[in-house]
Tab-separated table of C-alpha atoms in Angstrom:
chain	number	residue	atom	x	y	z
I	1	MET	CA	0.058	-0.079	-0.019
I	2	GLY	CA	1.410	3.371	-1.000
I	3	ASN	CA	1.765	6.392	1.282
I	4	ASN	CA	-1.139	8.254	-0.170
I	5	ALA	CA	-3.330	5.234	0.191
I	6	LYS	CA	-2.261	4.846	3.865
I	7	GLY	CA	-2.797	8.588	4.481
I	8	ALA	CA	-6.301	8.404	3.040
I	9	LEU	CA	-7.047	5.324	5.216
I	10	PHE	CA	-5.725	7.054	8.313
I	11	ALA	CA	-8.092	9.981	7.505
I	12	LEU	CA	-11.114	7.846	7.009
I	13	VAL	CA	-10.446	6.200	10.342
I	14	SER	CA	-9.958	9.562	12.025
I	15	PHE	CA	-13.184	11.080	10.535
I	16	GLY	CA	-14.960	7.991	11.515
I	17	VAL	CA	-13.628	8.541	15.128
I	18	PHE	CA	-14.690	12.179	15.118
I	19	ALA	CA	-18.152	11.068	13.754
I	20	THR	CA	-18.591	8.887	16.735
I	21	HIS	CA	-17.430	11.779	19.008
I	22	ASP	CA	-20.237	14.021	17.424
I	23	THR	CA	-22.759	11.397	17.901
I	24	VAL	CA	-22.036	10.951	21.519
I	25	ILE	CA	-22.322	14.819	21.791
I	26	LYS	CA	-25.852	14.518	20.234
I	27	LEU	CA	-26.820	11.650	22.560
I	28	LEU	CA	-25.966	13.809	25.534
I	29	GLY	CA	-27.250	17.135	24.081
I	30	SER	CA	-30.833	16.184	24.380
I	31	GLY	CA	-30.565	16.144	28.096
I	32	TYR	CA	-27.756	18.691	29.131
I	33	SER	CA	-26.656	22.220	28.175
I	34	PRO	CA	-23.818	22.786	25.842
I	35	ALA	CA	-22.179	24.647	28.605
I	36	GLN	CA	-22.244	21.648	30.972
I	37	LEU	CA	-21.023	19.176	28.326
I	38	ILE	CA	-18.179	21.547	27.133
I	39	PHE	CA	-17.111	22.379	30.669
I	40	PHE	CA	-16.752	18.637	31.759
I	41	SER	CA	-15.207	17.496	28.475
I	42	VAL	CA	-12.418	20.296	28.716
I	43	THR	CA	-11.886	19.359	32.287
I	44	LEU	CA	-11.267	15.661	31.512
I	45	ALA	CA	-9.023	16.721	28.545
I	46	PHE	CA	-6.589	18.672	30.807
I	47	PRO	CA	-4.681	15.669	32.001
I	48	LEU	CA	-4.071	14.654	28.219
I	49	ALA	CA	-3.137	18.203	27.451
I	50	LEU	CA	-0.777	18.249	30.398
I	51	VAL	CA	1.107	15.211	28.981
I	52	MET	CA	1.620	16.996	25.757
I	53	ILE	CA	2.768	20.167	27.647
I	54	ILE	CA	5.363	18.271	29.813
I	55	GLY	CA	6.980	16.995	26.504
I	56	ASP	CA	7.148	20.397	24.826
I	57	PRO	CA	10.859	21.128	24.331
I	58	GLU	CA	10.332	24.648	23.115
I	59	PRO	CA	11.664	27.299	25.690
I	60	GLY	CA	9.626	30.461	26.635
I	61	THR	CA	6.543	31.533	28.439
I	62	LEU	CA	2.840	31.295	28.111
I	63	ARG	CA	2.619	34.950	26.928
I	64	PRO	CA	1.614	35.157	23.374
I	65	ARG	CA	3.936	36.771	20.678
I	66	HIS	CA	0.804	37.897	18.895
I	67	PRO	CA	-1.797	38.628	21.526
I	68	TRP	CA	-4.571	40.011	19.299
I	69	TRP	CA	-4.373	37.228	16.833
I	70	VAL	CA	-4.187	34.579	19.775
I	71	ALA	CA	-7.327	36.314	21.313
I	72	LEU	CA	-9.058	36.123	17.858
I	73	ARG	CA	-8.032	32.456	17.641
I	74	THR	CA	-9.384	31.718	21.142
I	75	ALA	CA	-12.680	33.532	20.472
I	76	ALA	CA	-13.127	31.531	17.261
I	77	GLY	CA	-12.387	28.363	19.102
I	78	PHE	CA	-15.151	29.254	21.741
I	79	LEU	CA	-17.607	30.023	19.127
I	80	THR	CA	-16.714	26.720	17.317
I	81	ALA	CA	-17.182	24.614	20.358
I	82	THR	CA	-20.314	26.108	21.602
I	83	SER	CA	-21.883	26.298	18.220
I	84	ALA	CA	-21.154	22.659	17.434
I	85	PHE	CA	-22.293	21.297	20.797
I	86	TYR	CA	-25.509	23.091	20.343
I	87	ALA	CA	-26.007	22.363	16.564
I	88	PHE	CA	-25.516	18.596	17.043
I	89	SER	CA	-28.203	18.490	19.837
I	90	ALA	CA	-30.758	20.551	17.658
I	91	LEU	CA	-30.415	19.344	14.082
I	92	PRO	CA	-29.976	16.091	12.261
I	93	LEU	CA	-26.451	14.850	12.003
I	94	ALA	CA	-26.359	14.936	8.150
I	95	GLN	CA	-27.793	18.455	8.074
I	96	VAL	CA	-25.031	19.745	10.562
I	97	TYR	CA	-22.262	18.273	8.594
I	98	ALA	CA	-23.622	19.692	5.346
I	99	LEU	CA	-23.392	23.188	6.618
I	100	ILE	CA	-20.066	22.618	8.329
I	101	PHE	CA	-18.766	21.378	4.906
I	102	ALA	CA	-18.834	25.097	3.951
I	103	THR	CA	-15.606	25.633	6.020
I	104	PRO	CA	-13.215	25.276	3.126
I	105	LEU	CA	-15.318	27.941	1.137
I	106	LEU	CA	-14.824	30.406	4.103
I	107	ILE	CA	-11.178	29.551	4.443
I	108	THR	CA	-10.694	30.347	0.797
I	109	VAL	CA	-12.397	33.718	1.214
I	110	LEU	CA	-10.572	34.609	4.514
I	111	ALA	CA	-7.186	33.612	3.195
I	112	ILE	CA	-7.355	36.838	0.884
I	113	PRO	CA	-7.155	39.551	3.607
I	114	VAL	CA	-5.260	37.440	6.190
I	115	LEU	CA	-2.764	35.524	4.221
I	116	GLY	CA	-2.619	37.919	1.095
I	117	GLU	CA	-3.865	34.823	-1.109
I	118	THR	CA	-4.819	35.589	-4.498
I	119	VAL	CA	-8.124	33.754	-5.576
I	120	GLY	CA	-8.710	33.434	-9.259
I	121	ILE	CA	-12.114	33.173	-10.958
I	122	HIS	CA	-12.337	29.404	-10.850
I	123	ARG	CA	-12.052	29.221	-7.100
I	124	TRP	CA	-14.415	32.101	-6.638
I	125	ALA	CA	-16.854	30.366	-8.831
I	126	ALA	CA	-16.509	27.282	-6.704
I	127	VAL	CA	-17.161	29.461	-3.579
I	128	LEU	CA	-20.273	30.956	-5.102
I	129	VAL	CA	-21.495	27.343	-6.047
I	130	GLY	CA	-20.818	26.106	-2.687
I	131	LEU	CA	-22.797	28.997	-0.950
I	132	ALA	CA	-25.607	28.137	-3.413
I	133	GLY	CA	-25.374	24.659	-1.789
I	134	VAL	CA	-25.718	26.175	1.657
I	135	LEU	CA	-28.894	27.843	0.593
I	136	VAL	CA	-30.299	24.493	-0.748
I	137	VAL	CA	-29.700	22.877	2.678
I	138	LEU	CA	-31.200	25.819	4.562
I	139	ARG	CA	-34.226	26.351	2.141
I	140	PRO	CA	-34.994	29.761	3.286
I	141	GLY	CA	-38.643	30.607	2.884
I	142	GLN	CA	-39.664	26.938	2.770
I	143	THR	CA	-38.505	25.826	6.155
I	144	GLU	CA	-38.211	27.579	9.353
I	145	LEU	CA	-34.646	28.519	10.125
I	146	SER	CA	-33.718	27.896	13.696
I	147	LEU	CA	-30.958	28.681	16.220
I	148	GLY	CA	-29.658	25.214	15.281
I	149	HIS	CA	-29.013	26.284	11.583
I	150	LEU	CA	-27.259	29.390	12.854
I	151	ALA	CA	-25.030	27.302	15.047
I	152	ALA	CA	-24.081	25.000	12.476
I	153	LEU	CA	-22.956	28.019	10.303
I	154	GLY	CA	-21.343	29.324	13.347
I	155	VAL	CA	-19.111	26.223	13.373
I	156	ALA	CA	-17.949	26.997	9.818
I	157	VAL	CA	-17.222	30.590	10.541
I	158	GLY	CA	-15.331	29.794	13.788
I	159	GLY	CA	-13.540	27.020	12.518
I	160	SER	CA	-12.393	28.756	9.171
I	161	THR	CA	-11.382	31.896	11.297
I	162	ALA	CA	-9.362	29.670	13.753
I	163	SER	CA	-7.725	27.774	10.842
I	164	ILE	CA	-6.617	31.112	9.057
I	165	VAL	CA	-5.251	32.606	12.194
I	166	VAL	CA	-3.148	29.549	13.103
I	167	ARG	CA	-1.820	29.521	9.569
I	168	LYS	CA	-0.866	33.199	10.004
I	169	ILE	CA	0.871	32.832	13.343
I	170	GLY	CA	1.368	29.227	13.813
I	171	HIS	CA	5.097	29.292	12.891
I	172	GLU	CA	5.918	31.909	15.479
I	173	GLU	CA	3.665	30.882	18.427
I	174	ARG	CA	4.589	28.124	20.949
I	175	PRO	CA	2.234	25.097	20.472
I	176	VAL	CA	1.413	25.245	24.108
I	177	VAL	CA	-0.055	28.612	23.699
I	178	LEU	CA	-2.112	27.651	20.761
I	179	LEU	CA	-3.211	24.472	22.819
I	180	LEU	CA	-3.985	26.048	26.236
I	181	TYR	CA	-5.604	29.390	25.545
I	182	PRO	CA	-8.950	27.995	23.763
I	183	MET	CA	-9.132	25.189	26.461
I	184	ILE	CA	-8.833	27.796	29.327
I	185	ALA	CA	-11.348	30.048	27.667
I	186	ASN	CA	-13.843	27.296	27.460
I	187	PHE	CA	-13.254	26.033	30.955
I	188	VAL	CA	-13.506	29.607	32.554
I	189	LEU	CA	-16.528	30.768	30.554
I	190	MET	CA	-18.477	27.452	30.713
I	191	GLY	CA	-17.626	27.171	34.326
I	192	MET	CA	-19.369	30.694	34.770
I	193	ALA	CA	-22.362	29.467	32.796
I	194	LEU	CA	-22.614	26.215	34.697
I	195	ALA	CA	-24.151	27.731	37.729
I	196	PHE	CA	-27.268	28.555	35.503
I	197	VAL	CA	-27.581	25.543	33.585
I	198	TYR	CA	-26.120	22.660	35.740
I	199	LYS	CA	-28.128	19.449	35.782
I	200	PRO	CA	-27.085	16.376	38.047
I	201	MET	CA	-25.544	13.650	35.972
I	202	PRO	CA	-25.400	9.806	36.600
I	203	ILE	CA	-22.039	8.265	36.381
I	204	SER	CA	-22.821	6.682	33.040
I	205	ASP	CA	-23.362	10.114	31.434
I	206	PHE	CA	-20.257	11.392	33.060
I	207	GLY	CA	-18.381	8.377	31.526
I	208	LEU	CA	-19.708	9.373	28.085
I	209	ILE	CA	-18.313	12.800	28.575
I	210	ALA	CA	-14.903	11.144	29.181
I	211	VAL	CA	-15.510	9.192	26.009
I	212	ILE	CA	-16.009	12.621	24.066
I	213	SER	CA	-12.713	13.834	25.532
I	214	ALA	CA	-10.827	10.612	24.521
I	215	LEU	CA	-12.287	10.474	21.012
I	216	GLY	CA	-11.351	14.037	20.350
I	217	TRP	CA	-7.755	13.243	21.157
I	218	ILE	CA	-7.535	10.016	19.420
I	219	GLY	CA	-9.184	11.419	16.141
I	220	GLY	CA	-6.707	14.200	16.289
I	221	ARG	CA	-3.752	11.948	16.733
I	222	ILE	CA	-4.778	9.666	13.819
I	223	MET	CA	-5.387	12.788	11.751
I	224	VAL	CA	-1.658	13.717	12.366
I	225	ALA	CA	-0.662	10.295	10.947
I	226	ALA	CA	-2.763	10.883	8.016
I	227	TYR	CA	-1.119	14.153	6.976
I	228	SER	CA	2.262	12.902	7.878
I	229	THR	CA	1.842	9.907	5.756
I	230	GLY	CA	-0.125	11.165	2.629
I	231	GLU	CA	-0.240	14.230	0.425
I	232	ALA	CA	-2.838	16.897	1.653
I	233	VAL	CA	-4.629	16.754	-1.833
I	234	VAL	CA	-5.516	13.055	-0.991
I	235	VAL	CA	-6.148	13.362	2.817
I	236	ALA	CA	-8.366	16.500	2.873
I	237	PRO	CA	-11.196	15.184	0.853
I	238	MET	CA	-11.746	12.422	3.276
I	239	GLN	CA	-13.460	14.740	5.444
I	240	TYR	CA	-16.557	14.288	3.320
I	241	SER	CA	-16.860	10.739	4.360
I	242	GLN	CA	-18.561	12.079	7.511
I	243	ILE	CA	-21.847	12.470	5.725
I	244	ILE	CA	-21.802	8.736	5.377
I	245	TRP	CA	-21.277	8.236	9.029
I	246	ALA	CA	-23.946	10.933	9.731
I	247	THR	CA	-26.517	8.970	7.754
I	248	LEU	CA	-25.536	5.770	9.377
I	249	TYR	CA	-25.552	7.004	13.024
I	250	GLY	CA	-28.604	9.153	12.436
I	251	ALA	CA	-30.723	6.056	11.183
I	252	LEU	CA	-29.353	3.742	14.003
I	253	PHE	CA	-29.662	6.043	16.994
I	254	PHE	CA	-31.921	8.908	16.251
I	255	ASP	CA	-34.241	7.655	13.617
I	256	GLU	CA	-33.017	10.313	11.246
I	257	LEU	CA	-32.808	9.937	7.321
I	258	PRO	CA	-31.477	13.016	5.429
I	259	ASP	CA	-34.117	14.491	3.046
I	260	GLY	CA	-33.509	15.262	-0.556
I	261	PRO	CA	-32.692	18.897	-0.272
I	262	THR	CA	-30.071	18.184	2.448
I	263	MET	CA	-28.353	15.623	0.319
I	264	LEU	CA	-28.580	17.760	-2.794
I	265	GLY	CA	-27.111	20.647	-0.958
I	266	ALA	CA	-24.389	18.590	0.628
I	267	GLY	CA	-23.519	17.137	-2.821
I	268	ILE	CA	-23.148	20.791	-4.181
I	269	ILE	CA	-20.993	21.974	-1.127
I	270	ILE	CA	-18.771	18.680	-1.441
I	271	ALA	CA	-18.382	19.166	-5.178
I	272	SER	CA	-17.234	22.833	-4.697
I	273	GLY	CA	-14.924	22.018	-1.909
I	274	LEU	CA	-13.301	19.092	-3.920
I	275	TYR	CA	-12.741	21.563	-6.786
I	276	ILE	CA	-10.947	24.142	-4.560
I	277	VAL	CA	-8.729	21.335	-3.274
I	278	VAL	CA	-7.974	20.203	-6.784
I	279	ARG	CA	-7.047	23.823	-7.811
I	280	GLU	CA	-4.836	24.360	-4.851
I	281	GLY	CA	-3.180	20.977	-5.430
I	282	ARG	CA	-2.002	22.114	-8.813
I	283	GLY	CA	1.491	23.736	-8.791
I	284	GLY	CA	1.488	27.413	-8.961
I	285	ARG	CA	-2.199	27.854	-8.402
I	286	SER	CA	-2.160	29.049	-4.974
I	287	ALA	CA	0.696	30.745	-2.857
I	288	HIS	CA	-0.427	29.403	0.546
I	289	ARG	CA	-2.907	26.542	-0.335
I	290	PRO	CA	-4.884	27.611	2.886
I	291	VAL	CA	-7.377	24.808	2.435
I	292	LEU	CA	-4.984	22.012	1.778
I	293	GLN	CA	-2.683	23.178	4.625
I	294	THR	CA	-5.572	23.138	6.992
I	295	ARG	CA	-6.575	20.198	9.100
I	296	LEU	CA	-10.303	20.471	8.391
I	297	ARG	CA	-11.850	19.599	11.613
I	298	TRP	CA	-13.774	21.835	13.948
I	299	GLU	CA	-12.453	22.208	17.583
I	300	SER	CA	-14.538	20.494	20.366
I	301	GLY	CA	-13.031	22.692	23.078
I	302	SER	CA	-11.656	19.386	24.678
I	303	ALA	CA	-9.326	18.448	21.814
I	304	PRO	CA	-6.828	20.662	19.935
I	305	ARG	CA	-6.236	21.177	16.263
I	306	ALA	CA	-4.271	18.365	14.575
I	307	SER	CA	-1.706	20.852	13.414
I	308	VAL	CA	-1.022	21.804	17.067
I	309	LEU	CA	-0.666	18.267	18.033
I	310	LYS	CA	1.683	17.725	15.383
I	311	ARG	CA	3.924	20.520	16.553
I	312	PHE	CA	4.152	18.745	19.878
I	313	LEU	CA	4.858	15.396	18.171
I	314	ARG	CA	7.415	16.594	15.835
I	315	PRO	CA	8.594	20.013	17.097
I	316	GLY	CA	10.631	22.375	14.704
I	317	ARG	CA	10.033	20.226	11.458
I	318	PHE	CA	7.191	22.149	9.915
I	319	ARG	CA	4.994	25.245	9.879
I	320	ALA	CA	1.822	24.939	11.934
I	321	ASP	CA	-1.516	25.487	10.079
């Protein structure tokens, strides 16, 4: 088996783990506030983060070199986590994923002002087609748009913003800074909200929160292996396999079957995202390749970005993204 095939296989496994992670969130989301779930999942993830921090060989303090960019990245991570936990509890899995799949489109747009990327007419056309796919999923005027739909779009906005910021400053900031600040923000802010939304949990549900934390880190570690083994142009499209997991898990656990408009819109969004990946994968088409050089997975609040994990595992050998 070649390296690209291995990388694609690792990515498929990773996104399968992440889909299971999201399904557990949805299982618990019907009974608990997102604030409570995020608070405890982050709390349980701190020991895992501590292990990574102890092994960090880079000297320095926890003071960021780019405080405003780190603040924006932290706010984006907070938005992503809270939006994701709510969206999965409020909408069918397949519909949430279809809207999150708009992330590469937003990364392409944000790369223009932040990274100085030049986007040609072909990628602009792909972005517009993808946004049309988003409208097909949302069906404004035909269905009542809810806070869950807004939250799913919030995942795409927050995730793309965090990705671009880390691409901007990741080669200069210590990985421990990129790891800890979003976790601390979620821990503190959700801890403050917990006083208003806390609901007693049986030990079985608390165990499921531990599963969320563990799956987030396991999925991230496998994603690192995927990008370390195969080319990004092969690995990145594997994220779209999550629509299959969403359909399977939705039918098995929630009696959900994606409707026609959701699948049509998801197909349009996926096609546009794949086109952007192909264009970036061609030599000379993109100076920064913002989509290909981004690990396309939203942050749960309890698990770091795969690129940050990679910096801990192989410090000094690459630029974080």
